[in-house]
Coordinates of C-alpha atoms in Angstrom, one line a residue:
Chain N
X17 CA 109.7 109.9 68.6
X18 CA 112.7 111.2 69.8
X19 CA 111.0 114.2 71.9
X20 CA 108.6 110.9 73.1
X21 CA 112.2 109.8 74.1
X22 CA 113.1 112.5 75.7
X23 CA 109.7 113.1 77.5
X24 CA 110.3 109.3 79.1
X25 CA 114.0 110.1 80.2
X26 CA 112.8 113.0 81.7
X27 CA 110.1 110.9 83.8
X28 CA 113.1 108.2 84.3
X29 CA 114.9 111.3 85.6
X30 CA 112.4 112.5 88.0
X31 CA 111.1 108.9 89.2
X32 CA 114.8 108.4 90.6
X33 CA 115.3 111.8 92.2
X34 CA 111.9 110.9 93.7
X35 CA 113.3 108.0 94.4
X36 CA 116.4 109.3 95.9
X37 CA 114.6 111.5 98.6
X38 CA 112.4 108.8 99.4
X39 CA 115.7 106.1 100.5
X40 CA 117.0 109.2 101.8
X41 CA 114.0 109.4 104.0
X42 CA 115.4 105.5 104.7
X43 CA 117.6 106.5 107.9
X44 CA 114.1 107.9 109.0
X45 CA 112.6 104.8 108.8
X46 CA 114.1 103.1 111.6
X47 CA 113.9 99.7 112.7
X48 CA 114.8 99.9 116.0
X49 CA 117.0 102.2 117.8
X50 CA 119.3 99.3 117.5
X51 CA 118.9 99.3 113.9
X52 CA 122.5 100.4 112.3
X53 CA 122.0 100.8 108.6
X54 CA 123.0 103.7 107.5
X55 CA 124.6 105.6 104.5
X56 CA 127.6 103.6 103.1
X57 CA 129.9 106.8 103.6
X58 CA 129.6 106.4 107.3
X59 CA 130.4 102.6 107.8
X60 CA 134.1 101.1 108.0
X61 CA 135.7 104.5 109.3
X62 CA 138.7 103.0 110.6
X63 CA 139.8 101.8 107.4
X64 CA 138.8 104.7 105.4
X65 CA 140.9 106.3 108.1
X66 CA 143.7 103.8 107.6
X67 CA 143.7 104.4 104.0
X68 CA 143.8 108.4 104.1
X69 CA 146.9 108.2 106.8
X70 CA 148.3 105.6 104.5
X71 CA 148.4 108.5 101.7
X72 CA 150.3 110.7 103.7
X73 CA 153.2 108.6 105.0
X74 CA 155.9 109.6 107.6
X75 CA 159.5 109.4 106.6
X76 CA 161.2 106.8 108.4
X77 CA 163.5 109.1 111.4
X78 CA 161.1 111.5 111.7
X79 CA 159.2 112.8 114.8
X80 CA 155.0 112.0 115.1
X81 CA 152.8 114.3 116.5
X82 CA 149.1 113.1 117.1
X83 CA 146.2 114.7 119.0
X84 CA 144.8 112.3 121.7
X85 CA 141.4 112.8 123.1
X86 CA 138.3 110.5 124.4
X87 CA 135.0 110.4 125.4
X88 CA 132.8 112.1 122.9
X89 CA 129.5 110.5 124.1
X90 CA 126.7 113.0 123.7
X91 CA 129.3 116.6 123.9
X92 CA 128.2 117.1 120.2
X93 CA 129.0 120.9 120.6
X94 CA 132.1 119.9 122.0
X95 CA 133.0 117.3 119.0
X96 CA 132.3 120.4 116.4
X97 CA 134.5 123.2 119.1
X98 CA 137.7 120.5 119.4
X99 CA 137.3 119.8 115.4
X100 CA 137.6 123.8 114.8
X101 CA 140.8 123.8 117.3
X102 CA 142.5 120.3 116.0
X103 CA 142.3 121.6 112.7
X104 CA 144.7 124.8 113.6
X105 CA 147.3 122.1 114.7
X106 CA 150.3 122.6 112.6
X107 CA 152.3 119.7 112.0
X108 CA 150.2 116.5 113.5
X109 CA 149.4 113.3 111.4
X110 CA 146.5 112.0 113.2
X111 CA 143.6 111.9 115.8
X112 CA 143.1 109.0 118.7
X113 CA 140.2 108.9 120.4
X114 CA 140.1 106.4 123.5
X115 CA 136.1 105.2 123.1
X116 CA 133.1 106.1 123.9
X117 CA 131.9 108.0 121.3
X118 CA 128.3 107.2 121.9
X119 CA 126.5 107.3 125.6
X120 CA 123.7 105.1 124.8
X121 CA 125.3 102.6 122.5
X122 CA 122.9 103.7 119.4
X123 CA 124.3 103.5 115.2
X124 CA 122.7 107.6 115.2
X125 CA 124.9 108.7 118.2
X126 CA 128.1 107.1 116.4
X127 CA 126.7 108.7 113.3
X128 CA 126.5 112.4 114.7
X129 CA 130.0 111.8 116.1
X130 CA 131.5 111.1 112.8
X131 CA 129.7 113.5 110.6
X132 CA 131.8 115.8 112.9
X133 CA 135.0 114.0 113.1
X134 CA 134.9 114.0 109.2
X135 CA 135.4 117.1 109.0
X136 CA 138.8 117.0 110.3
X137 CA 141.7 117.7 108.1
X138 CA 143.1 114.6 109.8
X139 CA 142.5 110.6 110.1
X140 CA 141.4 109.3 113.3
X141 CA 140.8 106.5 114.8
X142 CA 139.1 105.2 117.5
X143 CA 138.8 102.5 120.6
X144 CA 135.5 100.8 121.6
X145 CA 134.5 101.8 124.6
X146 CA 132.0 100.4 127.3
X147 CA 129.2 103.1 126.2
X148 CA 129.8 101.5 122.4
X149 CA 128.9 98.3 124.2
X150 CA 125.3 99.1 125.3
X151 CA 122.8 97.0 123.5
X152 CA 123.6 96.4 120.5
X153 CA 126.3 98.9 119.9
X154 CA 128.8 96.4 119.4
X155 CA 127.4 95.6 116.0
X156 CA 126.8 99.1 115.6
X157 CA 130.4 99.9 116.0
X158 CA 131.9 97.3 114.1
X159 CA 129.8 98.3 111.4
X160 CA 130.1 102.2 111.4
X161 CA 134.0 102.1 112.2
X162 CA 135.3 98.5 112.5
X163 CA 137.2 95.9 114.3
X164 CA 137.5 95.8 118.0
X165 CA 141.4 94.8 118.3
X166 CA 143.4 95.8 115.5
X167 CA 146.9 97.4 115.0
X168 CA 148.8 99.4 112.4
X169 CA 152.2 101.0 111.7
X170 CA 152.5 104.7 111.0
X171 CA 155.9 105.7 110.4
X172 CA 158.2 104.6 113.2
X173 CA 155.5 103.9 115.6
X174 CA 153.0 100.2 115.8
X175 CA 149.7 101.6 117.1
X176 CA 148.1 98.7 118.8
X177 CA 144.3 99.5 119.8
X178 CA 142.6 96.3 122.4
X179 CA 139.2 96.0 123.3
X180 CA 139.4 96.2 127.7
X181 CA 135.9 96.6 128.4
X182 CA 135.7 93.5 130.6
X183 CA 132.4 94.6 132.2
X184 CA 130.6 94.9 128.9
X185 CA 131.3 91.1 128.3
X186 CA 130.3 90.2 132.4
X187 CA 133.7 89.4 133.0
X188 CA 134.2 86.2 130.7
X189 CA 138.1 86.1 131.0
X190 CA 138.6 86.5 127.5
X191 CA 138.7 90.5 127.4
X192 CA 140.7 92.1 126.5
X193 CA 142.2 89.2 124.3
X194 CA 145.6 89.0 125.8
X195 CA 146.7 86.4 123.4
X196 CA 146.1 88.7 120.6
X197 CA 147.7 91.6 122.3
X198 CA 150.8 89.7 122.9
X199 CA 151.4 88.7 119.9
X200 CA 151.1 92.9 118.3
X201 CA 153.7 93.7 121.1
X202 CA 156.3 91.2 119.8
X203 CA 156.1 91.6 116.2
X204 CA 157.2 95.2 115.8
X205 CA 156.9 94.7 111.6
X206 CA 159.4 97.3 111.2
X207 CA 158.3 99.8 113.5
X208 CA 160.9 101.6 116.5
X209 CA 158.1 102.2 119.0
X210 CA 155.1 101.0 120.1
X211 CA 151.5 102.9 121.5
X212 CA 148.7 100.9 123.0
X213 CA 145.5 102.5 123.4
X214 CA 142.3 101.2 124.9
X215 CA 139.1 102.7 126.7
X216 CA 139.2 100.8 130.3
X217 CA 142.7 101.3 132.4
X218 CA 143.9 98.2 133.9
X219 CA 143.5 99.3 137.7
X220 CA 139.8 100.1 136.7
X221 CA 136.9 98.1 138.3
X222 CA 135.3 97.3 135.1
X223 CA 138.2 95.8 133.8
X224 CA 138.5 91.9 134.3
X225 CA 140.8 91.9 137.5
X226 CA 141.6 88.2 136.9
X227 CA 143.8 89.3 133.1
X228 CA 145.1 92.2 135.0
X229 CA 148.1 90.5 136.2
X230 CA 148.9 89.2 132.1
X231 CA 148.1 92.1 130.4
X232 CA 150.3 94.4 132.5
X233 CA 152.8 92.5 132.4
X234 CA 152.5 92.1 128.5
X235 CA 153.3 95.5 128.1
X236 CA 156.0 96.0 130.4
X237 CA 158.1 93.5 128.7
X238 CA 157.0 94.8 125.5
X239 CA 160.3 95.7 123.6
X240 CA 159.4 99.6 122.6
X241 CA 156.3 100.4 124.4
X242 CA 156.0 104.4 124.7
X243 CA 153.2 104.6 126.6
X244 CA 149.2 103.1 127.2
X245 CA 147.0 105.6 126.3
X246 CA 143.2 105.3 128.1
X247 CA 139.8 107.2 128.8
X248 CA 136.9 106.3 130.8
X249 CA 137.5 108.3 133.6
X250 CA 137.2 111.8 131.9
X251 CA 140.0 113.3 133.1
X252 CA 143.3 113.9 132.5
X253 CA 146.0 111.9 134.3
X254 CA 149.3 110.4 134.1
X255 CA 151.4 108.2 136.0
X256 CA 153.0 104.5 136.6
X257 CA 150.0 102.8 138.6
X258 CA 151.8 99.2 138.6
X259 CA 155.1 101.0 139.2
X260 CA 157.0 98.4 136.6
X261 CA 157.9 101.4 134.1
X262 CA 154.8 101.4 132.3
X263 CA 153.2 105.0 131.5
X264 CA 149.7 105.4 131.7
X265 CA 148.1 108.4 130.1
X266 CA 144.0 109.4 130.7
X267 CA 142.5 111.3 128.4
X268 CA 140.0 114.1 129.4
X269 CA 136.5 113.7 128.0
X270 CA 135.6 116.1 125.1
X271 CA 133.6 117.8 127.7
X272 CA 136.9 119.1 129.3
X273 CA 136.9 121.5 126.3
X274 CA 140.7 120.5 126.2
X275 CA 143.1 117.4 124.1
X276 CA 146.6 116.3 124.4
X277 CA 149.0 116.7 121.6
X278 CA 151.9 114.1 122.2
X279 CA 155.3 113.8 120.5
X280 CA 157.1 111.3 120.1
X281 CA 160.2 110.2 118.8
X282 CA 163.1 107.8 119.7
X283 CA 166.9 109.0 121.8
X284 CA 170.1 108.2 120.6
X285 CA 169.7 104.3 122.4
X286 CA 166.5 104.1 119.7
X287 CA 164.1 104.3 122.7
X288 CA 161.0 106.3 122.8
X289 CA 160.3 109.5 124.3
X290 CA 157.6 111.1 124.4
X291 CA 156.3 115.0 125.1
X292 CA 152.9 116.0 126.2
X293 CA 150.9 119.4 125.2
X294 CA 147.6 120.0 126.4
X295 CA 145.3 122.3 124.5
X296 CA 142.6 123.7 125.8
X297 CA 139.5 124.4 123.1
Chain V
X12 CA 113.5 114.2 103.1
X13 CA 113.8 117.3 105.6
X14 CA 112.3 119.3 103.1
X15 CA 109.2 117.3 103.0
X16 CA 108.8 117.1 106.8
X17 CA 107.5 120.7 107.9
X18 CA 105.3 121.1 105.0
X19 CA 103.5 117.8 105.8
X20 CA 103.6 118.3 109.7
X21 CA 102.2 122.0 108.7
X22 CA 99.7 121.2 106.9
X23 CA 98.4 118.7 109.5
X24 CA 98.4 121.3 111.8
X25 CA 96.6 123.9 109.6
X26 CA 93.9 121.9 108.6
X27 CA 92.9 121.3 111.8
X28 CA 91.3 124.5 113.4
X29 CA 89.5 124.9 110.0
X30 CA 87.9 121.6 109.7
X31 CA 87.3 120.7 113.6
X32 CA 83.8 121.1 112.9
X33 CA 83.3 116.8 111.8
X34 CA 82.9 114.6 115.2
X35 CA 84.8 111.5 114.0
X36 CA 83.0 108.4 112.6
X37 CA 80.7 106.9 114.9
X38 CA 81.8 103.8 115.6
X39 CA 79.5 100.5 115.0
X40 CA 76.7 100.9 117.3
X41 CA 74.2 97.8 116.3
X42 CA 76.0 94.9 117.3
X43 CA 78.2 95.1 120.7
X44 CA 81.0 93.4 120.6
X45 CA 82.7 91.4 123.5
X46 CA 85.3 93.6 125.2
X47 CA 87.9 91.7 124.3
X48 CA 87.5 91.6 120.3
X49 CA 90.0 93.9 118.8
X50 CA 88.6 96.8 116.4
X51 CA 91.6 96.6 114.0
X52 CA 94.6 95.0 112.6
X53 CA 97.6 96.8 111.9
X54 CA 100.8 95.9 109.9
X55 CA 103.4 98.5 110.2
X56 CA 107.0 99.2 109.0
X57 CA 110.0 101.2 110.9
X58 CA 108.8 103.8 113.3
X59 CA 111.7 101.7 116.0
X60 CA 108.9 99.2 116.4
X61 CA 110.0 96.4 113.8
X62 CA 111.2 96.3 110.2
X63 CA 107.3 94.7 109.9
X64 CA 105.5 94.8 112.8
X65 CA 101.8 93.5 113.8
X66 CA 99.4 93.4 116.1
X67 CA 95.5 94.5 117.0
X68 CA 94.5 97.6 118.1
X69 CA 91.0 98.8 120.2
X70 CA 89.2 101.9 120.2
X71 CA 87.4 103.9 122.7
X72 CA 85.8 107.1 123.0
X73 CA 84.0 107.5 120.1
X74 CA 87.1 106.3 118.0
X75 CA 89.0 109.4 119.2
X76 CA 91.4 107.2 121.2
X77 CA 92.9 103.8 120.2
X78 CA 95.3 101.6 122.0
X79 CA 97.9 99.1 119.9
X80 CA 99.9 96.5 120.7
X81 CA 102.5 95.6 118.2
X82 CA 105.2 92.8 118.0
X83 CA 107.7 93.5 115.5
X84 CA 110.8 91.8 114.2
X85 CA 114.0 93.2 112.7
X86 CA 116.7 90.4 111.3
X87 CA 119.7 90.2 112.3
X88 CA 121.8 91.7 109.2
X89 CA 120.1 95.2 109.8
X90 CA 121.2 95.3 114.2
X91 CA 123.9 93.1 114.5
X92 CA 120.9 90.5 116.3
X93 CA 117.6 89.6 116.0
X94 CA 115.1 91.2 117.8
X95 CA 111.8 91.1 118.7
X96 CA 109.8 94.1 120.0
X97 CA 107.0 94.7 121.6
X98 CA 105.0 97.8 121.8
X99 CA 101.7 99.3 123.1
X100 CA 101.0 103.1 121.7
X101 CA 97.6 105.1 122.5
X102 CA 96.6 107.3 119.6
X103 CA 94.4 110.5 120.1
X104 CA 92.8 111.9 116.9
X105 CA 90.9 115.5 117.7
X106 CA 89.0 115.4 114.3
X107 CA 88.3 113.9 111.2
X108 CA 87.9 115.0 107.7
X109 CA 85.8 113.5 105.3
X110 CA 86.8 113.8 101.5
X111 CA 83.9 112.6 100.1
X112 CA 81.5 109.6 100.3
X113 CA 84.8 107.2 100.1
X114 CA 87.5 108.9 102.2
X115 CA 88.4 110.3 105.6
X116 CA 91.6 112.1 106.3
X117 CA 92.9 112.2 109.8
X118 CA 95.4 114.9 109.7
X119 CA 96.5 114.4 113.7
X120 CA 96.7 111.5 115.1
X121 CA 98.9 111.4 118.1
X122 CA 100.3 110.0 121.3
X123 CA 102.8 108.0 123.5
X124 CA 104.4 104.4 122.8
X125 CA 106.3 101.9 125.3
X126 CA 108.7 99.9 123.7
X127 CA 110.5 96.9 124.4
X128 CA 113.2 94.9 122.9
X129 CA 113.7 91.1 123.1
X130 CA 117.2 89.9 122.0
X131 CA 120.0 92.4 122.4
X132 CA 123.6 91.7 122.1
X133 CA 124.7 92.8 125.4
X134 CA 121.3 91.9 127.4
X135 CA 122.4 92.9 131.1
X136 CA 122.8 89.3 132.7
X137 CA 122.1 89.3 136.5
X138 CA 125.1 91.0 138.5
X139 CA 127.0 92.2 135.5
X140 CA 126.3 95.9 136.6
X141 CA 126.3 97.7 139.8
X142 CA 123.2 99.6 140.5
X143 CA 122.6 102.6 138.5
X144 CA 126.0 102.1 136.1
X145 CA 123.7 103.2 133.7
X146 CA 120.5 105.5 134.3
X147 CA 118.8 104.3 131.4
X148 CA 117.4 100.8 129.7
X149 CA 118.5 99.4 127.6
X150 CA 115.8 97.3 126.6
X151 CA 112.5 99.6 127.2
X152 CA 112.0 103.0 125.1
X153 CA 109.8 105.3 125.9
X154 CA 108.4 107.8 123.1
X155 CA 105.7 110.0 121.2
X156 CA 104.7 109.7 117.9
X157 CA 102.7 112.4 115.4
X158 CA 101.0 111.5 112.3
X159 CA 98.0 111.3 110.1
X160 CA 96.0 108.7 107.9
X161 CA 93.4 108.4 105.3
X162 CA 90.8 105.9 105.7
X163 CA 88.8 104.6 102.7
X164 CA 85.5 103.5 103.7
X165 CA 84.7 99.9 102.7
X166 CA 80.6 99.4 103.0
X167 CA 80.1 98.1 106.5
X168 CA 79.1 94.6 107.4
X169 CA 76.1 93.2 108.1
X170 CA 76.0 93.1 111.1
X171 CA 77.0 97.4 110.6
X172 CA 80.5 97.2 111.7
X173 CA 82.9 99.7 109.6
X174 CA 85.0 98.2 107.4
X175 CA 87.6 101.0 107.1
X176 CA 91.1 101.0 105.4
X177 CA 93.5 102.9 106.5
X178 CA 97.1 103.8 105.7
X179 CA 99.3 106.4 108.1
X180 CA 102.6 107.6 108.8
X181 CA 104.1 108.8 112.4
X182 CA 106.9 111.0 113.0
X183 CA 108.4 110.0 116.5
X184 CA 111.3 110.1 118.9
X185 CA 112.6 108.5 121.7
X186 CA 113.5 108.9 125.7
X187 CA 117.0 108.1 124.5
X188 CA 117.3 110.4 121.2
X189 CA 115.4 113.7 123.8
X190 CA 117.8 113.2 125.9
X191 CA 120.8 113.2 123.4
X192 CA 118.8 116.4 121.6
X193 CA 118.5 118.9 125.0
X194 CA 122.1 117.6 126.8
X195 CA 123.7 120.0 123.6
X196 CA 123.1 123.2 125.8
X197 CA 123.2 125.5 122.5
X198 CA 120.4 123.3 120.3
X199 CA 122.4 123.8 117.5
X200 CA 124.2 120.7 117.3
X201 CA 121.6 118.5 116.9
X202 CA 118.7 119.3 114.5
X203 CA 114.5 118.6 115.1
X204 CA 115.1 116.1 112.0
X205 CA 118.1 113.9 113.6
X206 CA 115.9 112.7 116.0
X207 CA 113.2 111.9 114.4
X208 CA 111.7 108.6 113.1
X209 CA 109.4 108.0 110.6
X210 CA 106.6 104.7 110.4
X211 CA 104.4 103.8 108.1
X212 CA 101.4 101.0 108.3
X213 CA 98.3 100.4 107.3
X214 CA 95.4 99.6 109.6
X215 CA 92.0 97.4 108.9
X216 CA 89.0 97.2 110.7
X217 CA 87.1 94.2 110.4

């Protein structure tokens, strides 16, 4: 009886390893390109992101060093090249990369981008871009990494990340959601600097030219605003385009083969400053 | 999964120089059949055509060469919208195999597919883009598929039209997945495997 027992447990055994390869065999089985599901470990990144950088918290006082980067869509060699340099960084908490990490909008694209990403020794966290937008990939994003607009506070420093991919939407006036934006620049909830960070620069022709007016104007009377961090245009740039003391910083694409790392840490009047390295990979 | 792939896709490809000599089933001679009269239904699962998909399906050429048209459906909790898809896919099968009196074993079937997708979130409305903004569709895939199938032979009709059963799988790709596949300049980024797609479906003469 009991080798009977044993015998059937064995089967049981076997049935759900052949089992196992078979729902495996599930991401083959694809719906549709547009189809997102996928295995659980690579949906909601951005708060399994959130949580790891929540485990490793910043002292209050002390100085933040993050890489910035954007534009991953389709330089898969390049994601795994600027994962092998990032993770030589001494000293930086986390990752931001300003959207598009797919080209064609598709749940496998995102997928092959954050098998990579993973495997930093780092959280990041990413922006929607227009490319995410494609399609369905708006679904697909929200279900591999998550929301659209959201914010956090890392340390000193409110990280507030907007959705400004007005074309995407044909121009409906509500994006990017300048309501919502307003009300993450006012309420600092405890933090001594702010960093916004979206995909589509305000002077950019896909973004909605009719908001442009609000949204800039939103962060120049933000009380701490550092800086806007941006990609789209796959290069690096910075300056004051609206010339009201707002800094605008353009990532290069991973393509580039190079990343920013930026510093940042408040003066002796408890405003922020900010220092810019650029790596090349 | 991977592991299964290349044994099944190599022995598909093995079996074929050695048993070429079978002509494939000749199809029912005695009574024609207007034009327009499909040959088969199909029901099919996953392959990027549908969670189920459809349709009818014709053959020509002394049932070397088949054309399908599928409509498929995938709900909205599995792509963020529900969509409908519509796809026609030629089929070329060299040979045939018979096992038997009962059963016939295609290992090859294989050909291209045109896709395309009703429904989608962000469905380009009129003047939304510029010309060229993007290069490719959103809507429309184009893509090749590579399978086999066993048929079981039910006894013909009366009127000496095959009956056949058959269930296949097709290992496929897309326009959109090539193109992310030969744009990494080393190949090593991207495996064979992540592009693939896998459908499975059964097929029924009547």
């Amino acid at each position: 009886m009991a080798s009977f027992s044993t015998f059937s447990s064995w089967r049981r055994l076997s049935l759900a390893a052949a089992a196992t390869v078979l729902f495996s065999g599930c991401e083959l089985l694809e719906f549709s390109p547009n189809d997102f599901r996928g295995p659980e470990d690579l949906t909601n990144l951005t708060q399994k992101n959130l949580d790891k950088l929540a485990a490793k918290p910043l002292p209050p006082g002390d100085t933040l060093r993050f890489v910035f980067t954007g534009d991953s869509q389709r330089f898969y060699n390049e994601v795994e090249a600027l994962v092998a340099s990032v993770n030589q960084q001494p000293g930086v908490s986390l990752m931001v990369v300003a959207g598009d990490i797919s080209d064609f909008g598709l749940a496998r694209e995102m997928r092959w981008v954050a098998e990579r990403l993973n495997r930093l020794t780092i959280p990041y966290l990413t922006v929607i871009g227009n490319h995410d937008q494609v399609g369905n990939g708006r679904a697909s994003y929200e279900q591999i990494y998550g929301p659209l607009n959201y914010s956090f506070v890392y340390g000193d420093t409110k990280f507030i990340f907007v959705d400004t991919n007005s074309r995407e939407y044909n121009f409906n006036g509500r994006i990017p959601d300048v309501p919502w934006l307003q009300g993450q620049m006012q309420d600092l909830q405890g933090a001594r600097r702010q960093v916004v960070m979206s995909h589509v620069p305000p002077q950019d022709g896909d973004f909605d030219q009719n908001l442009t007016p609000a949204y800039t104007r939103t962060l120049a009377e933000a009380p701490k605003l550092a800086f806007e961090l941006n990609g789209h245009r796959h290069s690096y740039s910075i300056g004051e385009p609206f010339e009201d003391g707002v800094t605008y910083i353009n990532s290069a694409s991973f393509e580039r083969n190079e990343y920013l790392i930026v510093t940042l840490w408040n003066d002796a009047n408890d405003e922020p400053q900010f220092r810019l390295k650029k790596v090349s990979f | 999964m991977r592991h299964l792939l290349f044994p099944l896709l190599g022995l598909s490809l093995l079996a074929g120089p050695a048993l070429a000599q079978t002509a494939p089933d000749t199809p029912d001679a005695v009574a024609p059949r207007p034009w327009f009269r499909p040959r088969h239904l199909i029901l099919q699962t996953a392959g990027g055509m549908g969670m189920v998909a459809g349709g009818v399906g014709y053959s020509f050429w002394r049932d070397r060469t088949e054309a399908d048209v599928l409509v498929g459906y995938v709900p909205k909790k599995h792509a963020g919208s529900a969509l409908s898809i519509a796809t026609l896919k030629l089929l070329y099968t060299p040979y045939s195999v018979p096992l038997g009196e009962k059963l016939t074993l295609r290992p090859l079937t294989f050909g291209p597919y045109v896709s395309y997708t009703h429904g989608t979130i962000n469905d380009e409305e009129r003047g939304q883009y510029t010309k060229g903004y993007y290069w490719f569709s959103t809507d429309t895939r184009v893509g090749v598929v590579l399978g086999g199938r066993l048929s079981y032979n039910r006894p013909t009709s009366a009127a000496g039209r095959s009956h056949r059963v058959s269930a296949y799988y097709e290992l496929g790709t897309n326009d959109l997945y090539v193109v992310s596949y030969f744009s990494n300049s080393n190949f090593r980024s991207l495996s064979p495997v992540d592009i693939l797609t896998l459908g499975l479906g059964i097929k029924a003469e009547f």
